[in-house]
Amino acid sequence: MSTPVTPDARPADAAWWRQAVVYQVYVRSFADSDGDGVGDLPGITSRLPHLRDLGVDAVWITPFYRSPQRDHGYDVSDYRDVDPLFGRLEDADALLARAHALGLRVIVDLVPNHTSDAHPWFVEALAAAPGSPERARYVFRTGRGADASEPPNNWESVFGGPAWTRVEGPDGPTDQWYLHLFDSTQPDLDWRNPEVGDMFEDVLRFWLDRGVDGFRVDVAHGLFKEESLRDQERSAEELEQAGPHEMVELTLADEPMWDQPEVHEVYRRWAKVLDEYGEDRMAVAEAWTQTPESMARFVRPDELDQAFNFSWLLAPWSAKAFAEVVTGTLEAVAPVGAAPTWVLSNHDVVRHPTRYGGGERGLARARAATLTMLALPGSSYLYQGEELGLEQVDVAPEHRQDPSWFRTGEPGRDGCRVPVPWSGAEPPFGFGPDGSTPWIPQPAGWAALTAQAQQGDPASTLEFYRRALAVRREHALDAGDEVALLDPLDGWGEDVLALRRGPLTVVLNCGDGPVAVPAGEPVVASGPLEAGLLPPDTAVWLR
Ligand code: BGC
Ligand code: MG
């Protein structure tokens, strides 16, 4: 167990994020202190010792700013205040102080692509005339067709349906439409308007002044749209594949709405702001880009520090696919000198034990993939509840809240956002006070998966994560950045991923039968070895 350090004793390691394990907290679903069924900031603060004991370095908290909660906080109406649902500004300060006292860094979410439609800027824009400075902060355009009844272009919202909504006036529909790449309650800002950049610089400074260690930049590949706002070129087949969909699947070949060159000027500006606050503040981009090369552009030396690498998460259960991701990732970030990142689960995707087939086998695979990830150079992002082995929940339609569910009729992302089970034999499992009702029901079967039930059981997923993170600190942090993939045909066969990093050898068995492990002392495994053999769906580190 790590010793608590005071804020002043925190190492002033400028590049702490280069090898950090960052734990993502989805604020609604982590811990509910006041019993309203929704997680909140004091709840997070009270559970920080769990994260310290788990052995992570930092916590990333999803948006807790003022918001109508149409996309659970990714629709911000005031970037400089805490939503009353989650607490007050003082609670954010208390959380930061407590985290720092426990030796944990804090990364907050920044949502620059769009605001909420309840943001004062958008309310003013709707009240103002077409062509006014108020409307110029967003992307308003005249509709197509004789009566302007068609959207200005053919873009689709990531959450399904057209990316444009027609403005209603006192006498009915007007000629003007506004752009929203996500829900209609999330109007896109016009980053070509300098007021927008100035506003976000103020927001960055507001939170840096309060002591945050970094930012996770939402939809970092958005912000700028091709100035022409031309139609997207798409084949019928691509469209078919694109919708309705999970967000990750919407990367089509022609993207006038994403990843425009102008966006990089924004990150150069932000990098300068972060630098003013000292070298240990950081930013990580959520950028769903087309290629590893385009991802690497976000982490050039004068831009952001990291970008999520979704290729690990998107890879199928295949040693060959994992090997390609490792090689491709390291090759992409090396030329710009950035540290790679890895992630298997977050609040937007199906939890990884379920992606790998669910049940015992899905969990075994998930643990094996996690252990392999933790051996790689760079930082790893974990999502709350994965340390308990939680699976995706099939949320009943009446409890679904994801805007994409309302726009497409597809189940959406609520199933990975079910409140965390901490203790006890029945809901709310310590998520909130006894008798409170979590905003999405927790499965009764989670009684066996609470942190309390797993604590001290060496076979549990929780104890496995603790062990893996402790062993990572001991053996991986000084193992260097070089990774050598071992030839799969050199004894193991192509269903086995084997790699060497410094003194460590890591073997992941994606095949159907047990395999012999190379020489060395096993320091951690994702499941029991059998008579010295590595069973299927298992990974081991050897020294
Ligand atoms: C966030 C989502 C959110 C979307 C719109 C994403 O990339 O991770 O949860 O719905 O941005 O802000
Ligand atoms: Mg609450």
PDB file of C-alpha atoms in Angstrom, residues 264-517:
ATOM      1  CA  HIS A 264      -3.859  22.392 -34.160  1.00  0.00           C
ATOM      2  CA  GLU A 265      -3.486  26.154 -33.630  1.00  0.00           C
ATOM      3  CA  VAL A 266      -5.881  25.785 -30.697  1.00  0.00           C
ATOM      4  CA  TYR A 267      -3.702  23.157 -29.053  1.00  0.00           C
ATOM      5  CA  ARG A 268      -0.540  25.211 -29.596  1.00  0.00           C
ATOM      6  CA  ARG A 269      -2.248  28.038 -27.738  1.00  0.00           C
ATOM      7  CA  TRP A 270      -3.351  25.737 -24.922  1.00  0.00           C
ATOM      8  CA  ALA A 271       0.113  24.198 -24.607  1.00  0.00           C
ATOM      9  CA  LYS A 272       1.480  27.697 -23.935  1.00  0.00           C
ATOM     10  CA  VAL A 273      -1.154  28.300 -21.273  1.00  0.00           C
ATOM     11  CA  LEU A 274      -0.385  24.972 -19.595  1.00  0.00           C
ATOM     12  CA  ASP A 275       3.333  25.773 -19.688  1.00  0.00           C
ATOM     13  CA  GLU A 276       2.726  29.010 -17.824  1.00  0.00           C
ATOM     14  CA  TYR A 277       1.440  26.906 -14.950  1.00  0.00           C
ATOM     15  CA  GLY A 278       4.515  24.711 -14.851  1.00  0.00           C
ATOM     16  CA  GLU A 279       5.632  21.648 -16.705  1.00  0.00           C
ATOM     17  CA  ASP A 280       3.601  19.142 -14.747  1.00  0.00           C
ATOM     18  CA  ARG A 281       0.187  20.177 -16.120  1.00  0.00           C
ATOM     19  CA  MET A 282      -1.017  18.091 -19.045  1.00  0.00           C
ATOM     20  CA  ALA A 283      -3.770  17.532 -21.581  1.00  0.00           C
ATOM     21  CA  VAL A 284      -4.955  14.359 -23.278  1.00  0.00           C
ATOM     22  CA  ALA A 285      -6.975  14.411 -26.498  1.00  0.00           C
ATOM     23  CA  GLU A 286     -10.007  12.338 -27.245  1.00  0.00           C
ATOM     24  CA  ALA A 287      -9.528  12.295 -30.999  1.00  0.00           C
ATOM     25  CA  TRP A 288     -11.151   9.637 -33.166  1.00  0.00           C
ATOM     26  CA  THR A 289      -8.884  10.140 -36.167  1.00  0.00           C
ATOM     27  CA  GLN A 290      -8.475   8.159 -39.357  1.00  0.00           C
ATOM     28  CA  THR A 291      -4.888   6.973 -38.937  1.00  0.00           C
ATOM     29  CA  PRO A 292      -2.132   6.651 -36.321  1.00  0.00           C
ATOM     30  CA  GLU A 293      -0.327   9.462 -38.184  1.00  0.00           C
ATOM     31  CA  SER A 294      -3.244  11.861 -37.819  1.00  0.00           C
ATOM     32  CA  MET A 295      -3.486  10.924 -34.131  1.00  0.00           C
ATOM     33  CA  ALA A 296       0.206  11.738 -33.713  1.00  0.00           C
ATOM     34  CA  ARG A 297      -0.366  15.288 -35.018  1.00  0.00           C
ATOM     35  CA  PHE A 298      -2.260  16.094 -31.802  1.00  0.00           C
ATOM     36  CA  VAL A 299       0.773  15.231 -29.676  1.00  0.00           C
ATOM     37  CA  ARG A 300       3.510  17.081 -31.495  1.00  0.00           C
ATOM     38  CA  PRO A 301       5.930  18.671 -29.005  1.00  0.00           C
ATOM     39  CA  ASP A 302       4.132  22.048 -29.001  1.00  0.00           C
ATOM     40  CA  GLU A 303       0.587  20.617 -28.810  1.00  0.00           C
ATOM     41  CA  LEU A 304      -1.201  18.304 -26.390  1.00  0.00           C
ATOM     42  CA  ASP A 305       0.691  15.750 -24.314  1.00  0.00           C
ATOM     43  CA  GLN A 306      -1.265  12.611 -25.074  1.00  0.00           C
ATOM     44  CA  ALA A 307      -4.060  11.273 -27.247  1.00  0.00           C
ATOM     45  CA  PHE A 308      -6.223   8.273 -26.522  1.00  0.00           C
ATOM     46  CA  ASN A 309      -5.204   5.358 -28.675  1.00  0.00           C
ATOM     47  CA  PHE A 310      -8.463   3.633 -29.461  1.00  0.00           C
ATOM     48  CA  SER A 311      -6.897   0.962 -31.662  1.00  0.00           C
ATOM     49  CA  TRP A 312      -6.151  -1.243 -28.629  1.00  0.00           C
ATOM     50  CA  LEU A 313      -9.821  -1.024 -27.619  1.00  0.00           C
ATOM     51  CA  LEU A 314     -11.055  -1.667 -31.157  1.00  0.00           C
ATOM     52  CA  ALA A 315      -8.830  -4.702 -31.753  1.00  0.00           C
ATOM     53  CA  PRO A 316     -10.503  -8.111 -31.833  1.00  0.00           C
ATOM     54  CA  TRP A 317      -9.357 -10.937 -29.549  1.00  0.00           C
ATOM     55  CA  SER A 318      -6.382 -11.919 -31.685  1.00  0.00           C
ATOM     56  CA  ALA A 319      -2.674 -12.084 -30.954  1.00  0.00           C
ATOM     57  CA  LYS A 320      -1.948 -10.868 -34.459  1.00  0.00           C
ATOM     58  CA  ALA A 321      -4.291  -7.890 -34.141  1.00  0.00           C
ATOM     59  CA  PHE A 322      -2.808  -6.945 -30.750  1.00  0.00           C
ATOM     60  CA  ALA A 323       0.710  -7.216 -32.160  1.00  0.00           C
ATOM     61  CA  GLU A 324      -0.197  -4.909 -35.044  1.00  0.00           C
ATOM     62  CA  VAL A 325      -1.658  -2.373 -32.655  1.00  0.00           C
ATOM     63  CA  VAL A 326       1.461  -2.392 -30.475  1.00  0.00           C
ATOM     64  CA  THR A 327       3.774  -1.931 -33.447  1.00  0.00           C
ATOM     65  CA  GLY A 328       1.546   0.633 -35.168  1.00  0.00           C
ATOM     66  CA  THR A 329       1.121   2.704 -32.019  1.00  0.00           C
ATOM     67  CA  LEU A 330       4.792   2.802 -31.100  1.00  0.00           C
ATOM     68  CA  GLU A 331       5.731   3.677 -34.686  1.00  0.00           C
ATOM     69  CA  ALA A 332       3.181   6.486 -34.807  1.00  0.00           C
ATOM     70  CA  VAL A 333       4.174   8.302 -31.630  1.00  0.00           C
ATOM     71  CA  ALA A 334       7.950   7.791 -31.818  1.00  0.00           C
ATOM     72  CA  PRO A 335       8.626  10.488 -34.462  1.00  0.00           C
ATOM     73  CA  VAL A 336       6.903  13.176 -32.363  1.00  0.00           C
ATOM     74  CA  GLY A 337       8.446  11.955 -29.091  1.00  0.00           C
ATOM     75  CA  ALA A 338       5.084  11.466 -27.373  1.00  0.00           C
ATOM     76  CA  ALA A 339       4.293   8.714 -24.882  1.00  0.00           C
ATOM     77  CA  PRO A 340       1.773   6.151 -26.151  1.00  0.00           C
ATOM     78  CA  THR A 341      -1.509   5.532 -24.345  1.00  0.00           C
ATOM     79  CA  TRP A 342      -3.673   2.446 -23.996  1.00  0.00           C
ATOM     80  CA  VAL A 343      -7.296   1.943 -23.036  1.00  0.00           C
ATOM     81  CA  LEU A 344      -9.760  -0.937 -23.057  1.00  0.00           C
ATOM     82  CA  SER A 345     -12.947   0.552 -21.619  1.00  0.00           C
ATOM     83  CA  ASN A 346     -14.576   3.936 -21.131  1.00  0.00           C
ATOM     84  CA  HIS A 347     -18.037   5.446 -20.715  1.00  0.00           C
ATOM     85  CA  ASP A 348     -18.762   5.341 -24.456  1.00  0.00           C
ATOM     86  CA  VAL A 349     -18.065   1.702 -25.319  1.00  0.00           C
ATOM     87  CA  VAL A 350     -19.211  -1.769 -24.303  1.00  0.00           C
ATOM     88  CA  ARG A 351     -17.184  -2.952 -21.289  1.00  0.00           C
ATOM     89  CA  HIS A 352     -14.306  -5.166 -22.372  1.00  0.00           C
ATOM     90  CA  PRO A 353     -15.262  -8.442 -20.601  1.00  0.00           C
ATOM     91  CA  THR A 354     -18.530  -8.268 -22.536  1.00  0.00           C
ATOM     92  CA  ARG A 355     -16.801  -7.374 -25.810  1.00  0.00           C
ATOM     93  CA  TYR A 356     -14.668 -10.486 -25.373  1.00  0.00           C
ATOM     94  CA  GLY A 357     -17.728 -12.696 -25.109  1.00  0.00           C
ATOM     95  CA  GLY A 358     -18.856 -12.214 -21.524  1.00  0.00           C
ATOM     96  CA  GLY A 359     -19.085 -14.734 -18.693  1.00  0.00           C
ATOM     97  CA  GLU A 360     -16.025 -16.426 -17.261  1.00  0.00           C
ATOM     98  CA  ARG A 361     -14.206 -16.502 -20.552  1.00  0.00           C
ATOM     99  CA  GLY A 362     -14.896 -12.844 -21.269  1.00  0.00           C
ATOM    100  CA  LEU A 363     -13.561 -11.882 -17.854  1.00  0.00           C
ATOM    101  CA  ALA A 364     -10.450 -14.059 -18.216  1.00  0.00           C
ATOM    102  CA  ARG A 365      -9.724 -12.432 -21.564  1.00  0.00           C
ATOM    103  CA  ALA A 366     -10.357  -8.980 -20.164  1.00  0.00           C
ATOM    104  CA  ARG A 367      -7.904  -9.551 -17.336  1.00  0.00           C
ATOM    105  CA  ALA A 368      -5.336 -10.927 -19.765  1.00  0.00           C
ATOM    106  CA  ALA A 369      -5.706  -7.954 -22.139  1.00  0.00           C
ATOM    107  CA  THR A 370      -5.440  -5.552 -19.193  1.00  0.00           C
ATOM    108  CA  LEU A 371      -2.286  -7.192 -17.899  1.00  0.00           C
ATOM    109  CA  THR A 372      -0.710  -7.052 -21.351  1.00  0.00           C
ATOM    110  CA  MET A 373      -1.647  -3.381 -21.691  1.00  0.00           C
ATOM    111  CA  LEU A 374      -0.106  -2.567 -18.312  1.00  0.00           C
ATOM    112  CA  ALA A 375       3.223  -3.992 -19.462  1.00  0.00           C
ATOM    113  CA  LEU A 376       3.514  -1.573 -22.377  1.00  0.00           C
ATOM    114  CA  PRO A 377       5.421   1.705 -22.233  1.00  0.00           C
ATOM    115  CA  GLY A 378       3.287   4.833 -21.878  1.00  0.00           C
ATOM    116  CA  SER A 379       0.162   5.331 -19.849  1.00  0.00           C
ATOM    117  CA  SER A 380      -2.929   3.249 -19.388  1.00  0.00           C
ATOM    118  CA  TYR A 381      -6.433   4.551 -18.814  1.00  0.00           C
ATOM    119  CA  LEU A 382      -8.776   2.411 -16.698  1.00  0.00           C
ATOM    120  CA  TYR A 383     -12.535   2.882 -16.440  1.00  0.00           C
ATOM    121  CA  GLN A 384     -14.334   2.695 -13.114  1.00  0.00           C
ATOM    122  CA  GLY A 385     -15.667  -0.752 -12.312  1.00  0.00           C
ATOM    123  CA  GLU A 386     -13.290  -2.652 -14.567  1.00  0.00           C
ATOM    124  CA  GLU A 387     -11.238  -3.437 -11.471  1.00  0.00           C
ATOM    125  CA  LEU A 388     -14.340  -5.264 -10.210  1.00  0.00           C
ATOM    126  CA  GLY A 389     -14.773  -7.183 -13.454  1.00  0.00           C
ATOM    127  CA  LEU A 390     -18.116  -5.503 -14.204  1.00  0.00           C
ATOM    128  CA  GLU A 391     -19.826  -6.421 -17.434  1.00  0.00           C
ATOM    129  CA  GLN A 392     -22.038  -4.340 -19.688  1.00  0.00           C
ATOM    130  CA  VAL A 393     -25.585  -4.267 -18.290  1.00  0.00           C
ATOM    131  CA  ASP A 394     -28.623  -4.739 -20.470  1.00  0.00           C
ATOM    132  CA  VAL A 395     -30.492  -1.641 -19.261  1.00  0.00           C
ATOM    133  CA  ALA A 396     -34.283  -1.840 -19.584  1.00  0.00           C
ATOM    134  CA  PRO A 397     -35.656   0.660 -22.129  1.00  0.00           C
ATOM    135  CA  GLU A 398     -37.520   2.680 -19.488  1.00  0.00           C
ATOM    136  CA  HIS A 399     -34.247   3.394 -17.677  1.00  0.00           C
ATOM    137  CA  ARG A 400     -32.188   4.368 -20.725  1.00  0.00           C
ATOM    138  CA  GLN A 401     -30.994   7.976 -20.821  1.00  0.00           C
ATOM    139  CA  ASP A 402     -28.371   8.103 -23.569  1.00  0.00           C
ATOM    140  CA  PRO A 403     -29.405  10.714 -26.170  1.00  0.00           C
ATOM    141  CA  SER A 404     -28.401   8.298 -28.921  1.00  0.00           C
ATOM    142  CA  TRP A 405     -31.117   5.921 -27.654  1.00  0.00           C
ATOM    143  CA  PHE A 406     -33.734   8.650 -28.177  1.00  0.00           C
ATOM    144  CA  ARG A 407     -32.373   9.545 -31.623  1.00  0.00           C
ATOM    145  CA  THR A 408     -31.860   6.034 -32.998  1.00  0.00           C
ATOM    146  CA  GLY A 409     -33.746   3.499 -30.884  1.00  0.00           C
ATOM    147  CA  GLU A 410     -30.454   1.649 -30.337  1.00  0.00           C
ATOM    148  CA  PRO A 411     -29.599   0.642 -26.719  1.00  0.00           C
ATOM    149  CA  GLY A 412     -26.817   3.253 -26.453  1.00  0.00           C
ATOM    150  CA  ARG A 413     -24.173   3.622 -23.775  1.00  0.00           C
ATOM    151  CA  ASP A 414     -26.113   3.390 -20.489  1.00  0.00           C
ATOM    152  CA  GLY A 415     -25.055  -0.239 -19.986  1.00  0.00           C
ATOM    153  CA  CYS A 416     -21.452   0.719 -19.159  1.00  0.00           C
ATOM    154  CA  ARG A 417     -22.597   3.542 -16.878  1.00  0.00           C
ATOM    155  CA  VAL A 418     -24.424   1.595 -14.167  1.00  0.00           C
ATOM    156  CA  PRO A 419     -23.460   2.785 -10.639  1.00  0.00           C
ATOM    157  CA  VAL A 420     -20.490   1.045  -9.025  1.00  0.00           C
ATOM    158  CA  PRO A 421     -21.221  -1.618  -6.364  1.00  0.00           C
ATOM    159  CA  TRP A 422     -19.110  -0.965  -3.283  1.00  0.00           C
ATOM    160  CA  SER A 423     -20.533  -3.115  -0.500  1.00  0.00           C
ATOM    161  CA  GLY A 424     -23.531  -4.923   0.953  1.00  0.00           C
ATOM    162  CA  ALA A 425     -25.912  -7.564  -0.341  1.00  0.00           C
ATOM    163  CA  GLU A 426     -28.447  -5.491  -2.239  1.00  0.00           C
ATOM    164  CA  PRO A 427     -28.768  -2.278  -4.238  1.00  0.00           C
ATOM    165  CA  PRO A 428     -27.586   0.428  -3.908  1.00  0.00           C
ATOM    166  CA  PHE A 429     -24.563  -1.672  -2.840  1.00  0.00           C
ATOM    167  CA  GLY A 430     -23.021   1.254  -0.977  1.00  0.00           C
ATOM    168  CA  PHE A 431     -23.157   3.484  -4.075  1.00  0.00           C
ATOM    169  CA  GLY A 432     -25.498   5.726  -2.073  1.00  0.00           C
ATOM    170  CA  PRO A 433     -26.971   5.620   1.430  1.00  0.00           C
ATOM    171  CA  ASP A 434     -29.136   2.560   2.235  1.00  0.00           C
ATOM    172  CA  GLY A 435     -32.612   2.973   0.814  1.00  0.00           C
ATOM    173  CA  SER A 436     -31.538   5.325  -1.997  1.00  0.00           C
ATOM    174  CA  THR A 437     -32.338   4.410  -5.597  1.00  0.00           C
ATOM    175  CA  PRO A 438     -29.495   4.621  -8.151  1.00  0.00           C
ATOM    176  CA  TRP A 439     -30.364   6.441 -11.391  1.00  0.00           C
ATOM    177  CA  ILE A 440     -29.998   3.163 -13.304  1.00  0.00           C
ATOM    178  CA  PRO A 441     -30.838  -0.058 -11.448  1.00  0.00           C
ATOM    179  CA  GLN A 442     -27.875  -2.281 -10.555  1.00  0.00           C
ATOM    180  CA  PRO A 443     -28.157  -6.029 -11.288  1.00  0.00           C
ATOM    181  CA  ALA A 444     -28.855  -8.136  -8.156  1.00  0.00           C
ATOM    182  CA  GLY A 445     -25.955 -10.394  -9.184  1.00  0.00           C
ATOM    183  CA  TRP A 446     -23.529  -7.595  -8.421  1.00  0.00           C
ATOM    184  CA  ALA A 447     -23.632  -8.565  -4.714  1.00  0.00           C
ATOM    185  CA  ALA A 448     -20.741 -10.921  -5.434  1.00  0.00           C
ATOM    186  CA  LEU A 449     -18.809  -8.220  -7.276  1.00  0.00           C
ATOM    187  CA  THR A 450     -18.757  -5.435  -4.705  1.00  0.00           C
ATOM    188  CA  ALA A 451     -15.365  -4.040  -3.726  1.00  0.00           C
ATOM    189  CA  GLN A 452     -16.065  -5.312  -0.210  1.00  0.00           C
ATOM    190  CA  ALA A 453     -16.821  -8.854  -1.398  1.00  0.00           C
ATOM    191  CA  GLN A 454     -13.641  -9.019  -3.474  1.00  0.00           C
ATOM    192  CA  GLN A 455     -11.321  -7.389  -0.966  1.00  0.00           C
ATOM    193  CA  GLY A 456      -8.785  -9.903   0.337  1.00  0.00           C
ATOM    194  CA  ASP A 457      -9.776 -12.699  -2.053  1.00  0.00           C
ATOM    195  CA  PRO A 458      -6.613 -13.407  -4.062  1.00  0.00           C
ATOM    196  CA  ALA A 459      -8.623 -14.861  -6.958  1.00  0.00           C
ATOM    197  CA  SER A 460     -10.793 -11.734  -7.270  1.00  0.00           C
ATOM    198  CA  THR A 461     -10.474  -9.232 -10.085  1.00  0.00           C
ATOM    199  CA  LEU A 462      -9.952  -6.416  -7.579  1.00  0.00           C
ATOM    200  CA  GLU A 463      -6.956  -8.115  -5.976  1.00  0.00           C
ATOM    201  CA  PHE A 464      -5.649  -8.982  -9.444  1.00  0.00           C
ATOM    202  CA  TYR A 465      -5.724  -5.271 -10.440  1.00  0.00           C
ATOM    203  CA  ARG A 466      -4.011  -4.245  -7.206  1.00  0.00           C
ATOM    204  CA  ARG A 467      -1.306  -6.841  -7.739  1.00  0.00           C
ATOM    205  CA  ALA A 468      -0.855  -5.920 -11.389  1.00  0.00           C
ATOM    206  CA  LEU A 469      -0.501  -2.224 -10.591  1.00  0.00           C
ATOM    207  CA  ALA A 470       1.958  -2.909  -7.779  1.00  0.00           C
ATOM    208  CA  VAL A 471       4.040  -5.177 -10.000  1.00  0.00           C
ATOM    209  CA  ARG A 472       3.925  -2.553 -12.755  1.00  0.00           C
ATOM    210  CA  ARG A 473       5.424   0.007 -10.385  1.00  0.00           C
ATOM    211  CA  GLU A 474       8.095  -2.403  -9.343  1.00  0.00           C
ATOM    212  CA  HIS A 475       9.071  -3.929 -12.675  1.00  0.00           C
ATOM    213  CA  ALA A 476       7.718  -1.945 -15.635  1.00  0.00           C
ATOM    214  CA  LEU A 477       8.385   1.717 -14.918  1.00  0.00           C
ATOM    215  CA  ASP A 478      12.106   1.471 -15.425  1.00  0.00           C
ATOM    216  CA  ALA A 479      11.933  -1.163 -18.169  1.00  0.00           C
ATOM    217  CA  GLY A 480      12.509   1.396 -20.935  1.00  0.00           C
ATOM    218  CA  ASP A 481      10.521   2.300 -24.026  1.00  0.00           C
ATOM    219  CA  GLU A 482      11.783  -0.441 -26.324  1.00  0.00           C
ATOM    220  CA  VAL A 483       9.378  -3.265 -27.075  1.00  0.00           C
ATOM    221  CA  ALA A 484      10.500  -6.303 -29.047  1.00  0.00           C
ATOM    222  CA  LEU A 485       7.794  -8.583 -30.387  1.00  0.00           C
ATOM    223  CA  LEU A 486       8.962 -12.166 -30.252  1.00  0.00           C
ATOM    224  CA  ASP A 487       8.484 -14.225 -33.347  1.00  0.00           C
ATOM    225  CA  PRO A 488       5.196 -16.098 -32.851  1.00  0.00           C
ATOM    226  CA  LEU A 489       6.461 -19.030 -34.846  1.00  0.00           C
ATOM    227  CA  ASP A 490       9.435 -19.330 -32.547  1.00  0.00           C
ATOM    228  CA  GLY A 491       7.794 -21.989 -30.453  1.00  0.00           C
ATOM    229  CA  TRP A 492       4.418 -20.499 -29.554  1.00  0.00           C
ATOM    230  CA  GLY A 493       2.350 -20.338 -32.692  1.00  0.00           C
ATOM    231  CA  GLU A 494       0.443 -17.399 -34.066  1.00  0.00           C
ATOM    232  CA  ASP A 495      -2.256 -17.351 -31.378  1.00  0.00           C
ATOM    233  CA  VAL A 496       0.284 -16.157 -28.848  1.00  0.00           C
ATOM    234  CA  LEU A 497       1.491 -12.601 -28.390  1.00  0.00           C
ATOM    235  CA  ALA A 498       4.919 -12.564 -26.828  1.00  0.00           C
ATOM    236  CA  LEU A 499       6.983  -9.476 -26.275  1.00  0.00           C
ATOM    237  CA  ARG A 500      10.004  -8.337 -24.392  1.00  0.00           C
ATOM    238  CA  ARG A 501      10.412  -4.993 -22.675  1.00  0.00           C
ATOM    239  CA  GLY A 502      13.691  -4.585 -20.833  1.00  0.00           C
ATOM    240  CA  PRO A 503      13.962  -7.413 -18.295  1.00  0.00           C
ATOM    241  CA  LEU A 504      10.291  -8.367 -18.730  1.00  0.00           C
ATOM    242  CA  THR A 505       8.838 -11.002 -21.008  1.00  0.00           C
ATOM    243  CA  VAL A 506       5.084 -10.827 -21.497  1.00  0.00           C
ATOM    244  CA  VAL A 507       3.064 -13.659 -22.988  1.00  0.00           C
ATOM    245  CA  LEU A 508      -0.638 -13.511 -23.881  1.00  0.00           C
ATOM    246  CA  ASN A 509      -2.357 -16.700 -24.985  1.00  0.00           C
ATOM    247  CA  CYS A 510      -5.216 -15.959 -27.387  1.00  0.00           C
ATOM    248  CA  GLY A 511      -5.406 -19.569 -28.586  1.00  0.00           C
ATOM    249  CA  ASP A 512      -7.480 -22.574 -27.554  1.00  0.00           C
ATOM    250  CA  GLY A 513      -4.881 -24.687 -25.775  1.00  0.00           C
ATOM    251  CA  PRO A 514      -2.236 -24.213 -23.078  1.00  0.00           C
ATOM    252  CA  VAL A 515       1.245 -23.117 -24.164  1.00  0.00           C
ATOM    253  CA  ALA A 516       4.668 -23.483 -22.615  1.00  0.00           C
ATOM    254  CA  VAL A 517       6.016 -20.279 -21.116  1.00  0.00           C
TER     255      VAL A 517
END
